[in-house]
């Protein structure tokens, strides 16, 4: 039996045994292979009707009454509680709203203020922020601005360098759970423990892990975390992000962006600011209701889905893709940047391509295999276990080999 026939048969068997295969019907998909859910998740089938109801009935008919009658006012914390189990958090610790960038700013400045508050007379000594040197650029930009505004020094280090870089000067540490380029999964439990041992405050960016693997925010004592909802949570383009504030820190969380929505008495219209209790103090202004309620409908696809099963399938999919690439693609044409070890792998595979990577990805997309390209030479493939199957994986690797043969 040829490699092609063997892998195709193996994919068929794996799909037949897949306990999550039925979830694919909860999404709007075409005949192609969509491997870009690490950038933008596919459309959940329940979303269009929900958005139509929000526009036509809730806004069109009920109008302002919908703030109460349709639950608009409580949407940020209600939807936060739906996300909470997906990141290992109890209810009452996540608020949804604003962009990831805005929430990174709130979390990082808030972390610095918590560190200063806890340091007492030694607060002036904690004058440094550590940031993941390999982070998505915006996190770095925000961290630099936060450091400048708070009078702190910003020190970029790789996640592996964090334990040695921590000191009595460290106020806060901003890290990515999964590297957006390579798919490398960083050790959240041990790094969080190291940050706490140094007396600093941890902030985690979960954009590339939430909805793909267990996070364990409460279990591992994470202080603050942020994440987007348009990747593995399938909330739609530009859907609102979220902010997690650990319950034990909520009374000490001093947001740098206080707004009327986070006021203890929002309709009191008082000049003096008094923060609301709990995670609500992470709110700022009027919630973006249309995209927020689209997200709420999108999260229905998670009903009855255990994150552990999603993680198991994610690892099986990425393993199988790497096996197929190894079988189909001639040696030397691509190099995997994604770790082999499961404990170091997120839910994507990044391949360094010896050909012109941008041209290769363009040709793949023309043939229905949708991934993305990161300059200069990386092909990224994201595996969303809720709707990606093993036959999809085999087909993607096979077409990749065909395209590489054309551009040799």
mmCIF file of C-alpha atoms in Angstrom:
data_model
loop_
_atom_site.group_PDB
_atom_site.id
_atom_site.type_symbol
_atom_site.label_atom_id
_atom_site.label_comp_id
_atom_site.label_asym_id
_atom_site.label_seq_id
_atom_site.Cartn_x
_atom_site.Cartn_y
_atom_site.Cartn_z
ATOM 1 C CA UNK A 1 0.000 0.000 0.000
ATOM 2 C CA UNK A 2 1.374 3.433 -0.935
ATOM 3 C CA UNK A 3 1.942 6.168 1.637
ATOM 4 C CA UNK A 4 -1.013 8.067 0.182
ATOM 5 C CA UNK A 5 -3.372 5.131 0.422
ATOM 6 C CA UNK A 6 -2.120 4.171 3.883
ATOM 7 C CA UNK A 7 -2.553 7.656 5.330
ATOM 8 C CA UNK A 8 -5.951 8.126 3.671
ATOM 9 C CA UNK A 9 -7.129 4.842 5.193
ATOM 10 C CA UNK A 10 -5.741 5.840 8.580
ATOM 11 C CA UNK A 11 -7.571 9.177 8.396
ATOM 12 C CA UNK A 12 -10.839 7.390 7.656
ATOM 13 C CA UNK A 13 -10.406 5.149 10.704
ATOM 14 C CA UNK A 14 -9.496 8.080 12.944
ATOM 15 C CA UNK A 15 -12.531 10.065 11.805
ATOM 16 C CA UNK A 16 -14.806 7.084 12.440
ATOM 17 C CA UNK A 17 -13.539 6.863 16.026
ATOM 18 C CA UNK A 18 -13.651 10.634 16.679
ATOM 19 C CA UNK A 19 -16.078 11.431 19.517
ATOM 20 C CA UNK A 20 -16.112 15.114 18.519
ATOM 21 C CA UNK A 21 -16.820 14.556 14.802
ATOM 22 C CA UNK A 22 -20.501 15.473 15.154
ATOM 23 C CA UNK A 23 -19.619 18.997 16.282
ATOM 24 C CA UNK A 24 -18.698 19.917 12.719
ATOM 25 C CA UNK A 25 -22.420 20.253 11.978
ATOM 26 C CA UNK A 26 -22.566 23.198 14.390
ATOM 27 C CA UNK A 27 -20.526 25.326 11.954
ATOM 28 C CA UNK A 28 -20.960 26.853 8.506
ATOM 29 C CA UNK A 29 -18.238 25.282 6.364
ATOM 30 C CA UNK A 30 -17.547 24.634 2.672
ATOM 31 C CA UNK A 31 -15.797 21.762 0.886
ATOM 32 C CA UNK A 32 -12.339 23.126 1.596
ATOM 33 C CA UNK A 33 -10.053 22.545 4.567
ATOM 34 C CA UNK A 34 -10.044 25.457 6.979
ATOM 35 C CA UNK A 35 -6.832 25.504 9.016
ATOM 36 C CA UNK A 36 -6.831 29.167 10.018
ATOM 37 C CA UNK A 37 -8.962 29.000 13.151
ATOM 38 C CA UNK A 38 -5.939 30.272 15.067
ATOM 39 C CA UNK A 39 -6.570 33.597 13.293
ATOM 40 C CA UNK A 40 -10.349 33.595 12.767
ATOM 41 C CA UNK A 41 -12.654 30.797 13.809
ATOM 42 C CA UNK A 42 -15.351 29.456 11.498
ATOM 43 C CA UNK A 43 -18.927 30.733 11.742
ATOM 44 C CA UNK A 44 -21.100 28.798 14.217
ATOM 45 C CA UNK A 45 -24.439 27.985 12.593
ATOM 46 C CA UNK A 46 -26.480 29.535 15.432
ATOM 47 C CA UNK A 47 -24.988 33.003 15.062
ATOM 48 C CA UNK A 48 -26.832 34.447 12.012
ATOM 49 C CA UNK A 49 -30.316 33.930 13.484
ATOM 50 C CA UNK A 50 -29.214 35.329 16.848
ATOM 51 C CA UNK A 51 -27.744 38.439 15.240
ATOM 52 C CA UNK A 52 -30.909 38.886 13.189
ATOM 53 C CA UNK A 53 -32.986 38.716 16.378
ATOM 54 C CA UNK A 54 -30.744 41.233 18.137
ATOM 55 C CA UNK A 55 -31.029 43.666 15.237
ATOM 56 C CA UNK A 56 -34.685 43.255 14.274
ATOM 57 C CA UNK A 57 -36.429 42.523 17.551
ATOM 58 C CA UNK A 58 -34.199 43.558 20.439
ATOM 59 C CA UNK A 59 -32.963 46.755 18.804
ATOM 60 C CA UNK A 60 -35.656 47.300 16.163
ATOM 61 C CA UNK A 61 -38.708 46.671 18.351
ATOM 62 C CA UNK A 62 -37.734 46.780 22.012
ATOM 63 C CA UNK A 63 -35.101 49.458 21.474
ATOM 64 C CA UNK A 64 -33.826 50.867 24.779
ATOM 65 C CA UNK A 65 -35.948 48.420 26.786
ATOM 66 C CA UNK A 66 -33.523 45.692 25.716
ATOM 67 C CA UNK A 67 -30.922 46.895 28.192
ATOM 68 C CA UNK A 68 -33.133 45.296 30.834
ATOM 69 C CA UNK A 69 -35.594 43.022 29.029
ATOM 70 C CA UNK A 70 -33.017 41.403 26.715
ATOM 71 C CA UNK A 71 -30.217 41.344 29.253
ATOM 72 C CA UNK A 72 -27.894 43.728 27.433
ATOM 73 C CA UNK A 73 -26.667 45.346 30.629
ATOM 74 C CA UNK A 74 -25.445 42.113 32.203
ATOM 75 C CA UNK A 75 -23.962 40.647 29.002
ATOM 76 C CA UNK A 76 -20.263 41.330 29.828
ATOM 77 C CA UNK A 77 -20.271 39.282 33.019
ATOM 78 C CA UNK A 78 -22.854 36.722 31.815
ATOM 79 C CA UNK A 79 -20.773 35.873 28.753
ATOM 80 C CA UNK A 80 -17.653 35.969 30.899
ATOM 81 C CA UNK A 81 -19.156 33.202 32.994
ATOM 82 C CA UNK A 82 -19.672 31.131 29.812
ATOM 83 C CA UNK A 83 -16.000 31.522 28.916
ATOM 84 C CA UNK A 84 -14.824 30.770 32.452
ATOM 85 C CA UNK A 85 -15.038 26.937 32.282
ATOM 86 C CA UNK A 86 -13.072 26.953 29.027
ATOM 87 C CA UNK A 87 -10.090 28.558 30.780
ATOM 88 C CA UNK A 88 -10.453 26.837 34.138
ATOM 89 C CA UNK A 89 -12.017 29.676 36.106
ATOM 90 C CA UNK A 90 -14.931 29.850 38.500
ATOM 91 C CA UNK A 91 -17.782 32.252 37.776
ATOM 92 C CA UNK A 92 -17.493 35.922 38.684
ATOM 93 C CA UNK A 93 -13.910 36.461 37.539
ATOM 94 C CA UNK A 94 -14.198 37.270 33.820
ATOM 95 C CA UNK A 95 -15.709 40.289 32.165
ATOM 96 C CA UNK A 96 -16.107 40.550 28.388
ATOM 97 C CA UNK A 97 -15.563 43.757 26.445
ATOM 98 C CA UNK A 98 -13.047 45.934 24.628
ATOM 99 C CA UNK A 99 -10.184 44.572 22.502
ATOM 100 C CA UNK A 100 -7.333 42.344 23.604
ATOM 101 C CA UNK A 101 -4.989 45.321 23.376
ATOM 102 C CA UNK A 102 -7.134 47.425 25.706
ATOM 103 C CA UNK A 103 -7.423 44.549 28.153
ATOM 104 C CA UNK A 104 -3.666 43.953 28.097
ATOM 105 C CA UNK A 105 -3.220 47.594 29.066
ATOM 106 C CA UNK A 106 -5.781 47.353 31.870
ATOM 107 C CA UNK A 107 -4.283 44.115 33.172
ATOM 108 C CA UNK A 108 -0.643 45.181 33.040
ATOM 109 C CA UNK A 109 -1.085 48.584 34.636
ATOM 110 C CA UNK A 110 -3.450 46.996 37.142
ATOM 111 C CA UNK A 111 -0.784 44.378 37.913
ATOM 112 C CA UNK A 112 1.837 47.061 38.530
ATOM 113 C CA UNK A 113 -0.532 48.855 40.908
ATOM 114 C CA UNK A 114 -1.256 45.611 42.769
ATOM 115 C CA UNK A 115 2.477 44.971 43.106
ATOM 116 C CA UNK A 116 3.085 48.481 44.418
ATOM 117 C CA UNK A 117 0.173 48.179 46.836
ATOM 118 C CA UNK A 118 1.491 44.884 48.177
ATOM 119 C CA UNK A 119 5.079 46.024 48.512
ATOM 120 C CA UNK A 120 4.385 48.608 51.207
ATOM 121 C CA UNK A 121 7.466 50.672 52.027
ATOM 122 C CA UNK A 122 9.419 48.741 49.389
ATOM 123 C CA UNK A 123 7.054 49.681 46.558
ATOM 124 C CA UNK A 124 9.629 51.949 44.973
ATOM 125 C CA UNK A 125 11.977 49.008 44.553
ATOM 126 C CA UNK A 126 9.634 47.148 42.228
ATOM 127 C CA UNK A 127 10.390 49.239 39.194
ATOM 128 C CA UNK A 128 10.630 46.663 36.421
ATOM 129 C CA UNK A 129 8.177 44.902 34.104
ATOM 130 C CA UNK A 130 9.171 41.695 32.311
ATOM 131 C CA UNK A 131 7.573 41.007 28.944
ATOM 132 C CA UNK A 132 7.773 38.031 26.607
ATOM 133 C CA UNK A 133 10.404 38.991 24.015
ATOM 134 C CA UNK A 134 8.720 36.688 21.468
ATOM 135 C CA UNK A 135 5.260 38.138 22.031
ATOM 136 C CA UNK A 136 2.756 39.272 19.433
ATOM 137 C CA UNK A 137 3.903 42.822 18.607
ATOM 138 C CA UNK A 138 0.893 44.616 20.126
ATOM 139 C CA UNK A 139 1.552 43.124 23.556
ATOM 140 C CA UNK A 140 5.067 44.519 23.346
ATOM 141 C CA UNK A 141 3.817 47.931 22.272
ATOM 142 C CA UNK A 142 1.296 48.035 25.118
ATOM 143 C CA UNK A 143 3.886 46.863 27.639
ATOM 144 C CA UNK A 144 6.300 49.582 26.541
ATOM 145 C CA UNK A 145 3.619 52.234 26.912
ATOM 146 C CA UNK A 146 2.506 50.863 30.299
ATOM 147 C CA UNK A 147 6.088 50.926 31.534
ATOM 148 C CA UNK A 148 6.543 54.501 30.379
ATOM 149 C CA UNK A 149 3.289 55.649 31.971
ATOM 150 C CA UNK A 150 4.030 53.961 35.307
ATOM 151 C CA UNK A 151 7.690 54.953 35.456
ATOM 152 C CA UNK A 152 8.902 51.372 35.178
ATOM 153 C CA UNK A 153 11.696 49.817 33.160
ATOM 154 C CA UNK A 154 10.608 47.300 30.546
ATOM 155 C CA UNK A 155 12.784 44.211 30.199
ATOM 156 C CA UNK A 156 12.040 41.821 27.308
ATOM 157 C CA UNK A 157 13.035 38.197 28.003
ATOM 158 C CA UNK A 158 12.023 34.866 26.526
ATOM 159 C CA UNK A 159 9.684 32.759 28.671
ATOM 160 C CA UNK A 160 12.527 30.355 29.379
ATOM 161 C CA UNK A 161 14.624 33.206 30.752
ATOM 162 C CA UNK A 162 11.914 34.450 33.127
ATOM 163 C CA UNK A 163 12.894 32.482 36.270
ATOM 164 C CA UNK A 164 16.470 33.768 36.142
ATOM 165 C CA UNK A 165 15.355 37.313 35.286
ATOM 166 C CA UNK A 166 12.954 37.672 38.226
ATOM 167 C CA UNK A 167 14.139 39.713 41.179
ATOM 168 C CA UNK A 168 12.967 41.993 43.967
ATOM 169 C CA UNK A 169 12.711 44.677 41.273
ATOM 170 C CA UNK A 170 10.049 42.799 39.305
ATOM 171 C CA UNK A 171 6.557 44.226 39.596
ATOM 172 C CA UNK A 172 4.687 42.357 36.840
ATOM 173 C CA UNK A 173 5.303 39.779 34.128
ATOM 174 C CA UNK A 174 3.377 39.599 30.841
ATOM 175 C CA UNK A 175 3.606 36.270 29.004
ATOM 176 C CA UNK A 176 1.901 34.450 26.137
ATOM 177 C CA UNK A 177 0.553 30.989 26.850
ATOM 178 C CA UNK A 178 1.176 29.887 23.246
ATOM 179 C CA UNK A 179 3.655 31.493 20.844
ATOM 180 C CA UNK A 180 1.694 32.852 17.880
ATOM 181 C CA UNK A 181 4.466 32.078 15.363
ATOM 182 C CA UNK A 182 5.586 28.587 16.318
ATOM 183 C CA UNK A 183 2.708 27.172 18.359
ATOM 184 C CA UNK A 184 5.006 26.524 21.326
ATOM 185 C CA UNK A 185 3.079 26.082 24.578
ATOM 186 C CA UNK A 186 4.775 27.715 27.558
ATOM 187 C CA UNK A 187 4.683 26.266 31.062
ATOM 188 C CA UNK A 188 2.004 28.390 32.712
ATOM 189 C CA UNK A 189 1.996 26.557 36.064
ATOM 190 C CA UNK A 190 5.727 26.717 36.745
ATOM 191 C CA UNK A 191 6.205 30.225 35.367
ATOM 192 C CA UNK A 192 3.284 31.551 37.409
ATOM 193 C CA UNK A 193 4.747 29.907 40.521
ATOM 194 C CA UNK A 194 8.130 31.506 39.815
ATOM 195 C CA UNK A 195 6.553 34.941 39.389
ATOM 196 C CA UNK A 196 4.727 34.578 42.698
ATOM 197 C CA UNK A 197 7.858 33.352 44.481
ATOM 198 C CA UNK A 198 9.544 36.586 43.422
ATOM 199 C CA UNK A 199 6.651 38.640 44.832
ATOM 200 C CA UNK A 200 5.492 39.825 41.404
ATOM 201 C CA UNK A 201 2.115 39.708 39.627
ATOM 202 C CA UNK A 202 1.441 37.444 36.634
ATOM 203 C CA UNK A 203 -0.455 38.455 33.488
ATOM 204 C CA UNK A 204 -1.115 35.844 30.792
ATOM 205 C CA UNK A 205 -2.253 36.324 27.187
ATOM 206 C CA UNK A 206 -4.473 33.343 26.281
ATOM 207 C CA UNK A 207 -5.309 34.289 22.691
ATOM 208 C CA UNK A 208 -3.813 31.121 21.201
ATOM 209 C CA UNK A 209 -4.775 28.675 23.935
ATOM 210 C CA UNK A 210 -8.339 29.382 25.106
ATOM 211 C CA UNK A 211 -10.671 26.965 23.373
ATOM 212 C CA UNK A 212 -7.834 24.687 22.258
ATOM 213 C CA UNK A 213 -6.422 23.291 25.496
ATOM 214 C CA UNK A 214 -6.913 23.353 29.278
ATOM 215 C CA UNK A 215 -5.584 26.532 30.893
ATOM 216 C CA UNK A 216 -6.308 26.149 34.607
ATOM 217 C CA UNK A 217 -6.359 29.801 35.667
ATOM 218 C CA UNK A 218 -7.772 29.118 39.141
ATOM 219 C CA UNK A 219 -5.858 25.889 39.670
ATOM 220 C CA UNK A 220 -2.509 27.544 38.999
ATOM 221 C CA UNK A 221 -3.199 30.821 40.785
ATOM 222 C CA UNK A 222 -2.902 33.102 37.767
ATOM 223 C CA UNK A 223 -3.427 36.720 38.821
ATOM 224 C CA UNK A 224 -4.730 38.347 35.652
ATOM 225 C CA UNK A 225 -5.305 37.102 32.128
ATOM 226 C CA UNK A 226 -6.642 38.393 28.840
ATOM 227 C CA UNK A 227 -7.719 36.775 25.620
ATOM 228 C CA UNK A 228 -9.520 37.270 22.357
ATOM 229 C CA UNK A 229 -12.662 35.405 21.341
ATOM 230 C CA UNK A 230 -12.381 35.303 17.556
ATOM 231 C CA UNK A 231 -9.880 32.437 17.260
ATOM 232 C CA UNK A 232 -10.681 29.073 18.868
ATOM 233 C CA UNK A 233 -13.782 30.542 20.560
ATOM 234 C CA UNK A 234 -15.236 31.404 17.115
ATOM 235 C CA UNK A 235 -16.790 34.722 18.159
ATOM 236 C CA UNK A 236 -16.388 36.443 14.781
ATOM 237 C CA UNK A 237 -14.097 39.151 13.385
ATOM 238 C CA UNK A 238 -13.321 41.764 16.004
ATOM 239 C CA UNK A 239 -15.458 40.059 18.642
ATOM 240 C CA UNK A 240 -14.861 41.462 22.136
ATOM 241 C CA UNK A 241 -12.003 40.216 24.259
ATOM 242 C CA UNK A 242 -12.101 39.347 27.960
ATOM 243 C CA UNK A 243 -10.306 40.153 31.182
ATOM 244 C CA UNK A 244 -9.821 37.693 34.048
ATOM 245 C CA UNK A 245 -9.127 39.030 37.535
ATOM 246 C CA UNK A 246 -8.526 36.404 40.200
ATOM 247 C CA UNK A 247 -11.164 36.603 42.915
ATOM 248 C CA UNK A 248 -8.654 37.236 45.689
ATOM 249 C CA UNK A 249 -7.267 40.265 43.849
ATOM 250 C CA UNK A 250 -10.486 41.896 42.693
ATOM 251 C CA UNK A 251 -10.728 44.373 45.554
ATOM 252 C CA UNK A 252 -7.142 45.460 44.801
ATOM 253 C CA UNK A 253 -7.552 45.721 41.040
ATOM 254 C CA UNK A 254 -7.264 49.415 40.187
ATOM 255 C CA UNK A 255 -8.088 49.770 36.504
ATOM 256 C CA UNK A 256 -6.234 52.498 34.613
ATOM 257 C CA UNK A 257 -9.377 52.983 32.499
ATOM 258 C CA UNK A 258 -12.220 53.686 34.918
ATOM 259 C CA UNK A 259 -15.521 54.291 33.188
ATOM 260 C CA UNK A 260 -19.146 54.754 34.006
ATOM 261 C CA UNK A 261 -19.827 51.072 33.321
ATOM 262 C CA UNK A 262 -17.379 50.042 36.045
ATOM 263 C CA UNK A 263 -18.708 52.512 38.600
ATOM 264 C CA UNK A 264 -20.353 51.145 41.735
ATOM 265 C CA UNK A 265 -23.352 53.325 40.894
ATOM 266 C CA UNK A 266 -23.241 53.746 37.100
ATOM 267 C CA UNK A 267 -26.466 55.712 36.838
ATOM 268 C CA UNK A 268 -25.639 57.954 39.764
ATOM 269 C CA UNK A 269 -23.575 60.109 37.392
ATOM 270 C CA UNK A 270 -21.356 61.211 40.257
ATOM 271 C CA UNK A 271 -18.142 63.105 39.601
ATOM 272 C CA UNK A 272 -16.211 60.945 42.067
ATOM 273 C CA UNK A 273 -15.259 57.498 40.870
ATOM 274 C CA UNK A 274 -16.013 54.493 43.055
ATOM 275 C CA UNK A 275 -15.216 51.123 41.457
ATOM 276 C CA UNK A 276 -17.797 48.361 41.348
ATOM 277 C CA UNK A 277 -17.155 45.218 43.305
ATOM 278 C CA UNK A 278 -15.655 42.139 41.682
ATOM 279 C CA UNK A 279 -14.671 41.637 38.057
ATOM 280 C CA UNK A 280 -17.124 44.356 36.969
ATOM 281 C CA UNK A 281 -14.452 46.941 37.699
ATOM 282 C CA UNK A 282 -12.803 45.696 34.493
ATOM 283 C CA UNK A 283 -15.627 47.221 32.446
ATOM 284 C CA UNK A 284 -15.130 50.679 30.929
ATOM 285 C CA UNK A 285 -17.798 52.076 28.620
ATOM 286 C CA UNK A 286 -21.020 50.976 26.945
ATOM 287 C CA UNK A 287 -20.751 47.320 25.829
ATOM 288 C CA UNK A 288 -20.571 46.574 22.098
ATOM 289 C CA UNK A 289 -23.857 44.702 22.099
ATOM 290 C CA UNK A 290 -24.077 43.442 18.505
ATOM 291 C CA UNK A 291 -20.731 41.647 18.521
ATOM 292 C CA UNK A 292 -21.109 40.648 22.167
ATOM 293 C CA UNK A 293 -24.382 38.827 21.596
ATOM 294 C CA UNK A 294 -23.003 37.220 18.431
ATOM 295 C CA UNK A 295 -20.228 35.863 20.663
ATOM 296 C CA UNK A 296 -22.774 34.589 23.165
ATOM 297 C CA UNK A 297 -24.494 32.608 20.423
ATOM 298 C CA UNK A 298 -21.149 31.319 19.159
ATOM 299 C CA UNK A 299 -20.281 29.950 22.588
ATOM 300 C CA UNK A 300 -23.291 27.619 22.391
ATOM 301 C CA UNK A 301 -21.155 25.249 20.296
ATOM 302 C CA UNK A 302 -19.301 24.424 23.524
ATOM 303 C CA UNK A 303 -22.369 23.023 25.251
ATOM 304 C CA UNK A 304 -21.475 19.555 26.498
ATOM 305 C CA UNK A 305 -17.935 19.663 25.084
ATOM 306 C CA UNK A 306 -15.137 18.799 27.552
ATOM 307 C CA UNK A 307 -11.946 20.784 27.041
ATOM 308 C CA UNK A 308 -9.889 17.673 27.822
ATOM 309 C CA UNK A 309 -11.403 15.906 24.805
ATOM 310 C CA UNK A 310 -10.652 18.926 22.629
ATOM 311 C CA UNK A 311 -7.037 18.852 23.773
ATOM 312 C CA UNK A 312 -6.695 15.135 23.065
ATOM 313 C CA UNK A 313 -8.020 15.581 19.542
ATOM 314 C CA UNK A 314 -5.856 18.649 18.965
ATOM 315 C CA UNK A 315 -2.722 16.673 19.760
ATOM 316 C CA UNK A 316 -3.881 13.762 17.596
ATOM 317 C CA UNK A 317 -4.583 16.121 14.672
ATOM 318 C CA UNK A 318 -1.230 17.881 14.878
ATOM 319 C CA UNK A 319 0.598 14.560 15.289
ATOM 320 C CA UNK A 320 -1.158 13.152 12.233
ATOM 321 C CA UNK A 321 -0.459 16.268 10.161
ATOM 322 C CA UNK A 322 3.253 16.106 10.981
ATOM 323 C CA UNK A 323 3.258 12.390 10.095
ATOM 324 C CA UNK A 324 1.576 13.083 6.765
ATOM 325 C CA UNK A 325 3.938 15.952 5.972
ATOM 326 C CA UNK A 326 6.890 13.692 6.766
ATOM 327 C CA UNK A 327 5.466 10.984 4.484
ATOM 328 C CA UNK A 328 4.465 13.214 1.549
ATOM 329 C CA UNK A 329 6.887 16.136 1.443
ATOM 330 C CA UNK A 330 10.457 15.494 0.239
ATOM 331 C CA UNK A 331 13.111 15.974 2.894
ATOM 332 C CA UNK A 332 14.463 19.501 3.192
ATOM 333 C CA UNK A 333 11.455 21.298 1.714
ATOM 334 C CA UNK A 334 9.897 22.222 5.051
ATOM 335 C CA UNK A 335 11.050 22.257 8.669
ATOM 336 C CA UNK A 336 8.644 22.124 11.612
ATOM 337 C CA UNK A 337 9.101 24.924 14.142
ATOM 338 C CA UNK A 338 6.425 23.411 16.387
ATOM 339 C CA UNK A 339 7.668 21.342 19.336
ATOM 340 C CA UNK A 340 7.425 17.571 19.088
ATOM 341 C CA UNK A 341 6.652 17.132 22.779
ATOM 342 C CA UNK A 342 2.951 17.391 23.557
ATOM 343 C CA UNK A 343 3.497 19.398 26.731
ATOM 344 C CA UNK A 344 5.179 22.095 24.628
ATOM 345 C CA UNK A 345 2.685 22.217 21.753
ATOM 346 C CA UNK A 346 -0.388 24.362 21.273
ATOM 347 C CA UNK A 347 -2.942 23.645 18.523
ATOM 348 C CA UNK A 348 -1.079 24.793 15.447
ATOM 349 C CA UNK A 349 1.828 23.657 13.309
ATOM 350 C CA UNK A 350 4.319 26.142 11.906
ATOM 351 C CA UNK A 351 6.456 25.029 8.990
ATOM 352 C CA UNK A 352 9.504 26.917 7.778
ATOM 353 C CA UNK A 353 9.371 26.687 3.993
ATOM 354 C CA UNK A 354 12.415 26.632 1.715
ATOM 355 C CA UNK A 355 10.338 27.941 -1.211
ATOM 356 C CA UNK A 356 8.680 31.356 -1.291
ATOM 357 C CA UNK A 357 6.277 30.794 1.587
ATOM 358 C CA UNK A 358 3.830 33.501 0.557
ATOM 359 C CA UNK A 359 3.465 31.975 -2.910
ATOM 360 C CA UNK A 360 3.058 28.488 -1.451
ATOM 361 C CA UNK A 361 0.254 29.608 0.849
ATOM 362 C CA UNK A 362 -1.471 31.472 -1.981
ATOM 363 C CA UNK A 363 -1.489 28.290 -4.058
ATOM 364 C CA UNK A 364 -2.752 26.241 -1.131
ATOM 365 C CA UNK A 365 -5.645 28.634 -0.598
ATOM 366 C CA UNK A 366 -6.506 28.509 -4.305
ATOM 367 C CA UNK A 367 -6.883 24.732 -3.855
ATOM 368 C CA UNK A 368 -9.090 25.023 -0.811
ATOM 369 C CA UNK A 369 -6.458 24.542 1.914
ATOM 370 C CA UNK A 370 -6.638 27.690 4.030
ATOM 371 C CA UNK A 371 -3.793 28.430 6.416
ATOM 372 C CA UNK A 372 -1.739 31.588 6.675
ATOM 373 C CA UNK A 373 1.744 32.937 6.088
ATOM 374 C CA UNK A 374 4.000 34.783 8.491
ATOM 375 C CA UNK A 375 6.939 36.621 6.976
ATOM 376 C CA UNK A 376 9.411 35.760 5.852
ATOM 377 C CA UNK A 377 9.176 31.979 5.541
ATOM 378 C CA UNK A 378 6.596 30.442 7.894
ATOM 379 C CA UNK A 379 3.437 28.560 6.913
ATOM 380 C CA UNK A 380 0.962 28.318 9.812
ATOM 381 C CA UNK A 381 -1.793 25.743 10.109
ATOM 382 C CA UNK A 382 -4.263 25.990 12.981
ATOM 383 C CA UNK A 383 -6.247 22.926 14.064
ATOM 384 C CA UNK A 384 -9.648 23.611 15.613
ATOM 385 C CA UNK A 385 -10.822 20.218 16.926
ATOM 386 C CA UNK A 386 -14.495 21.229 16.905
ATOM 387 C CA UNK A 387 -14.630 21.208 13.105
ATOM 388 C CA UNK A 388 -11.351 19.864 11.674
ATOM 389 C CA UNK A 389 -11.144 16.137 10.925
ATOM 390 C CA UNK A 390 -8.361 13.723 10.121
ATOM 391 C CA UNK A 391 -9.291 13.466 6.440
ATOM 392 C CA UNK A 392 -8.899 17.263 6.310
ATOM 393 C CA UNK A 393 -5.413 16.907 7.768
ATOM 394 C CA UNK A 394 -4.360 14.223 5.284
ATOM 395 C CA UNK A 395 -5.711 16.260 2.373
ATOM 396 C CA UNK A 396 -3.877 19.398 3.517
ATOM 397 C CA UNK A 397 -0.535 17.597 3.726
ATOM 398 C CA UNK A 398 -1.086 15.953 0.340
ATOM 399 C CA UNK A 399 -1.897 19.238 -1.404
ATOM 400 C CA UNK A 400 1.055 20.897 0.338
ATOM 401 C CA UNK A 401 3.349 18.267 -1.204
ATOM 402 C CA UNK A 402 1.798 18.843 -4.639
ATOM 403 C CA UNK A 403 2.270 22.614 -4.407
ATOM 404 C CA UNK A 404 5.865 22.274 -3.268
ATOM 405 C CA UNK A 405 6.555 19.981 -6.214
ATOM 406 C CA UNK A 406 5.260 22.698 -8.557
ATOM 407 C CA UNK A 407 7.434 25.444 -7.103
ATOM 408 C CA UNK A 408 10.600 23.355 -6.876
#
